[in-house]
XYZ file of C-alpha atoms in Angstrom:
363
model
C 85.661 114.147 117.014
C 84.778 114.436 113.370
C 86.559 112.189 110.925
C 85.210 113.787 107.810
C 85.944 110.799 105.608
C 83.487 108.435 107.250
C 80.581 110.815 106.757
C 80.449 109.988 103.061
C 81.963 106.625 102.243
C 78.954 104.510 103.129
C 76.649 106.998 101.395
C 78.580 106.543 98.176
C 78.263 102.773 98.407
C 74.545 103.041 99.104
C 74.033 105.265 96.084
C 75.940 102.922 93.824
C 74.130 99.818 95.051
C 70.731 101.494 95.027
C 71.163 102.713 91.463
C 72.294 99.270 90.377
C 69.293 97.564 91.966
C 66.586 100.063 91.039
C 65.960 100.748 94.728
C 64.329 103.900 96.126
C 66.023 107.266 96.569
C 68.712 107.358 99.280
C 66.650 108.567 102.227
C 67.496 106.313 105.213
C 63.952 105.947 106.554
C 62.605 105.126 103.093
C 65.341 102.566 102.507
C 64.829 100.984 105.932
C 61.134 100.465 105.189
C 61.846 99.171 101.693
C 64.543 96.650 102.650
C 62.779 95.565 105.842
C 59.876 94.559 103.630
C 62.184 92.787 101.194
C 63.787 90.618 103.886
C 60.383 89.811 105.347
C 59.268 88.622 101.922
C 62.465 86.639 101.353
C 64.472 85.933 104.534
C 67.326 84.441 102.467
C 67.856 87.536 100.327
C 71.308 88.411 101.598
C 71.872 91.517 99.370
C 68.756 93.105 100.888
C 70.145 92.554 104.394
C 73.370 94.285 103.328
C 71.444 97.272 101.991
C 69.256 97.332 105.101
C 72.435 97.523 107.172
C 73.682 100.428 105.059
C 70.377 102.246 105.558
C 70.547 101.871 109.346
C 74.165 103.052 109.287
C 73.209 106.076 107.183
C 70.573 107.021 109.758
C 72.996 106.464 112.638
C 75.426 108.908 111.046
C 72.796 111.637 111.467
C 71.344 110.718 114.855
C 74.234 108.770 116.483
C 71.530 106.411 117.791
C 73.149 103.242 119.236
C 69.995 101.325 118.384
C 70.586 101.976 114.704
C 74.212 100.935 115.099
C 73.082 97.627 116.614
C 70.466 97.115 113.903
C 73.019 97.844 111.176
C 75.456 95.361 112.684
C 72.754 92.675 112.939
C 71.700 93.187 109.322
C 75.269 92.914 108.007
C 75.926 89.841 110.131
C 72.701 88.193 108.940
C 73.698 88.863 105.340
C 77.095 87.267 105.979
C 75.482 84.275 107.715
C 73.387 83.580 104.618
C 76.176 84.192 102.115
C 79.580 85.832 102.704
C 79.701 88.900 100.457
C 81.819 91.940 99.789
C 79.029 94.454 100.380
C 78.508 93.310 103.967
C 82.264 93.145 104.608
C 82.550 96.743 103.431
C 79.497 97.654 105.504
C 80.975 96.112 108.644
C 84.205 97.984 107.955
C 82.340 101.288 107.649
C 80.206 100.548 110.713
C 83.279 99.721 112.794
C 84.902 102.965 111.691
C 81.819 104.983 112.572
C 81.609 103.367 116.006
C 85.340 104.004 116.661
C 86.243 100.310 116.685
C 89.093 100.895 114.301
C 90.934 97.626 114.971
C 87.744 95.785 114.028
C 87.491 97.985 110.947
C 90.965 96.869 109.872
C 90.022 93.230 110.347
C 86.822 93.518 108.309
C 88.503 95.755 105.757
C 91.306 93.292 105.115
C 88.723 90.582 104.463
C 86.888 92.917 102.104
C 90.164 93.731 100.347
C 90.881 90.013 99.928
C 87.508 89.701 98.196
C 88.289 92.633 95.880
C 91.760 94.077 96.298
C 91.187 96.753 93.656
C 88.055 98.211 95.279
C 88.863 101.884 96.029
C 85.966 102.132 98.478
C 87.450 99.405 100.668
C 90.906 100.934 100.425
C 89.492 104.277 101.569
C 87.788 102.618 104.531
C 91.120 101.073 105.504
C 92.707 104.519 105.319
C 90.009 105.840 107.643
C 90.653 103.058 110.151
C 94.397 103.658 110.108
C 93.883 107.405 110.572
C 91.660 106.670 113.576
C 94.470 104.607 115.058
C 97.059 107.301 114.389
C 98.928 105.020 111.988
C 99.515 107.738 109.431
C 102.406 106.116 107.634
C 100.487 102.922 106.937
C 97.526 104.935 105.724
C 99.770 106.887 103.352
C 101.069 103.652 101.845
C 97.547 102.857 100.605
C 97.212 106.154 98.724
C 98.717 107.506 95.491
C 102.279 108.750 95.769
C 103.023 112.451 95.694
C 102.462 113.799 92.217
C 100.103 110.969 91.224
C 96.508 112.121 90.790
C 93.699 110.055 92.338
C 91.527 108.239 89.814
C 88.208 107.985 91.650
C 86.022 109.675 94.253
C 86.932 107.385 97.147
C 90.679 107.672 96.657
C 90.466 111.448 96.294
C 88.382 111.697 99.491
C 90.772 109.494 101.450
C 93.770 111.409 100.145
C 92.126 114.665 101.223
C 91.539 113.303 104.717
C 95.156 112.135 105.018
C 96.584 115.407 103.726
C 94.410 117.405 106.113
C 95.395 115.253 109.089
C 99.041 115.832 108.235
C 98.792 119.583 107.756
C 99.278 119.550 103.984
C 96.370 121.884 103.478
C 96.716 122.985 99.864
C 97.024 119.357 98.801
C 94.039 118.412 100.956
C 91.927 121.112 99.312
C 92.967 119.942 95.840
C 92.083 116.345 96.702
C 88.583 117.344 97.803
C 88.226 119.411 94.613
C 89.068 116.260 92.667
C 86.520 114.276 94.687
C 83.855 116.845 93.822
C 84.730 116.554 90.140
C 84.442 112.757 90.213
C 81.054 112.971 91.945
C 79.895 115.614 89.470
C 80.783 113.384 86.515
C 78.562 110.698 88.020
C 75.825 113.279 88.747
C 75.736 112.398 92.452
C 74.895 115.787 93.915
C 75.036 114.833 97.639
C 78.635 113.746 97.207
C 79.491 116.862 95.214
C 78.167 118.937 98.109
C 80.038 116.822 100.665
C 83.352 117.184 98.844
C 82.986 120.932 98.353
C 82.069 121.472 102.010
C 85.013 119.273 102.978
C 87.282 121.540 100.973
C 85.933 124.507 102.919
C 86.441 122.578 106.172
C 90.158 122.316 105.440
C 90.381 126.079 105.925
C 87.622 126.411 108.508
C 89.270 123.953 110.883
C 92.581 125.803 110.661
C 91.019 129.230 111.169
C 91.514 130.532 107.618
C 87.969 131.898 107.460
C 88.653 134.105 104.443
C 89.213 130.988 102.350
C 86.429 128.935 103.937
C 83.654 131.514 103.666
C 83.352 131.858 99.850
C 83.465 128.092 99.423
C 80.551 127.609 101.825
C 78.643 130.489 100.246
C 78.993 128.869 96.824
C 77.596 125.568 98.102
C 74.772 127.387 99.895
C 73.573 128.835 96.592
C 73.091 125.318 95.221
C 72.129 123.257 98.287
C 71.027 125.609 101.079
C 69.348 122.911 103.158
C 72.163 120.350 103.142
C 72.817 119.214 106.693
C 76.587 118.856 106.361
C 76.705 122.375 104.947
C 74.555 123.801 107.752
C 76.845 122.279 110.387
C 79.813 124.034 108.846
C 77.910 127.283 108.421
C 77.186 127.161 112.154
C 80.863 126.583 112.850
C 81.838 129.480 110.580
C 79.374 131.818 112.303
C 80.807 130.843 115.685
C 84.397 131.453 114.595
C 83.429 134.822 113.127
C 81.882 135.858 116.437
C 78.284 135.651 115.220
C 77.314 133.619 118.271
C 73.574 134.261 118.181
C 73.387 133.150 114.573
C 75.535 130.104 115.236
C 73.360 129.033 118.167
C 70.234 129.473 116.060
C 71.727 127.244 113.354
C 72.584 124.490 115.830
C 69.093 124.668 117.324
C 67.653 124.377 113.824
C 69.727 121.222 113.307
C 68.518 119.858 116.652
C 64.871 120.436 115.734
C 65.364 118.477 112.513
C 66.681 115.457 114.392
C 70.221 116.503 115.131
C 72.904 114.521 116.892
C 74.214 115.076 120.421
C 77.136 116.935 118.841
C 74.751 119.777 117.977
C 73.605 119.891 121.604
C 77.244 120.000 122.761
C 78.031 122.916 120.466
C 74.837 124.711 121.497
C 75.669 124.286 125.197
C 79.051 125.930 124.693
C 77.571 128.813 122.722
C 74.768 129.410 125.218
C 77.319 129.590 128.051
C 79.326 132.179 126.126
C 76.148 134.200 125.592
C 75.273 134.057 129.286
C 72.150 131.971 128.688
C 72.560 129.714 131.684
C 69.279 127.832 131.415
C 69.726 127.126 127.696
C 73.277 125.972 128.306
C 72.098 123.605 131.035
C 69.344 122.191 128.822
C 71.683 121.500 125.911
C 74.401 120.134 128.211
C 71.999 117.681 129.819
C 70.594 116.584 126.455
C 74.090 115.866 125.133
C 75.138 114.105 128.339
C 72.038 111.863 128.336
C 72.639 110.860 124.729
C 76.359 110.192 125.190
C 75.639 108.060 128.241
C 72.944 106.139 126.384
C 75.558 105.237 123.784
C 77.927 103.978 126.473
C 75.144 102.136 128.300
C 74.382 100.302 125.045
C 77.917 98.907 125.055
C 79.239 101.243 122.369
C 82.322 103.415 122.814
C 82.009 106.113 120.151
C 80.862 108.780 122.630
C 83.840 108.437 124.999
C 85.713 111.359 123.489
C 82.663 113.571 123.081
C 81.480 113.088 126.660
C 84.951 113.844 127.988
C 85.093 116.970 125.820
C 81.604 117.999 127.006
C 82.809 117.871 130.623
C 86.077 119.633 129.837
C 84.299 122.461 127.992
C 81.919 122.956 130.929
C 84.642 122.555 133.570
C 82.751 119.806 135.403
C 83.316 116.136 136.261
C 86.964 116.450 135.277
C 88.108 113.252 136.979
C 85.515 111.305 135.031
C 86.560 113.172 131.891
C 90.128 111.958 132.454
C 88.930 108.375 132.838
C 86.923 108.664 129.632
C 89.895 110.107 127.755
C 92.145 107.279 128.982
C 89.657 104.662 127.842
C 89.185 106.441 124.527
C 92.904 105.970 123.817
C 92.355 102.221 123.942
C 90.303 102.501 120.756
C 91.172 105.794 119.066
C 94.651 107.257 118.811
C 94.446 110.070 116.302
C 95.369 113.681 116.954
C 91.943 114.430 118.395
C 92.121 111.632 120.977
C 95.702 112.434 121.929
C 94.950 116.156 122.061
C 92.014 115.620 124.405
C 94.150 113.499 126.713
C 96.806 116.190 126.847
C 94.189 118.907 127.444
C 93.121 116.913 130.497
C 96.732 116.243 131.592
C 96.247 112.525 130.973
C 99.545 110.766 130.217
C 99.595 109.329 126.701
C 101.192 105.854 126.720
C 104.225 105.473 124.503
C 103.239 104.325 121.044
C 99.792 105.916 121.230
C 100.873 109.351 120.085
C 102.023 108.381 116.620
C 103.355 111.478 114.891
C 101.740 112.456 111.630
C 103.698 111.167 108.701
C 105.486 108.423 110.655
C 106.919 105.687 108.545
C 104.759 102.563 108.341
C 105.855 99.612 110.408
C 104.297 97.347 107.778
C 101.819 97.639 104.984
C 98.211 96.586 105.392
C 98.000 92.985 104.343
């Protein structure tokens, strides 16, 4: 279910804001403690609430914890209640994208764009929301025309995501290369790593392992412990048939506080290796977490839970119901593909073809 764009956009905003304010290094737990203290000291300090929301969102991106999603939302909303501000509007846009409420993301993003129409970060978040809704033409209208180079990290990242979604792989790879160069100029190593791994993912996701492997190896030499890198190294090992190694990598990610997605991947690998008990343990861990998300009133695990059941060949009627509901919120290729894998009819208008012409521009 990975939309690679949303894994980095909020991080970039956090880094920029933290550097501007002299705040601590961008570790989510450290930032949560720091900004929680700040708002306790001054309950009217609306910028601190915005940064607290970003910190909770950053942690949720790793753990998928619905509690952190709720805390992020509350912090952004409290900041807005004290003083409407662009940082919280952008934060609510990013949070809505992460939680698969893409229509809400468009609403918040348009308000953020009204506050600062030239902000490339906000424009990129709008692109992410439109991609999640399968509105590829409208997303393209927000990006540089063919032959026009992006001028900043966010635009390059969004362009890479759009190109990848539309099968324009060489252009996607070049866009992520540009994003890495922008991040390098600003000396923001985490974003350099993200962009370079994203370039490798262009080829990894399409099965061109010969092009993905050297790119991941190059990043490994510089940032061997990066979590985003390790996830893709596990995926590469799986696709190359190194199943034992791939499973070990996913279990390493789980031990360091991994998301339910790592459990889902581990369950599939353990089944393929004939490790029935391990497969059951990982399956149940993923299922519990996905259901906890749904029980909290969130919807961002609908697709993953349906895919978990489909991969295991169990609870297929429930998987169909989950896939149908997922289409109410998310209509990209992944959502439509899951529905078709489960023989769920896709309502007309919800299977927007990549590259479709926009019905109207984002206002």
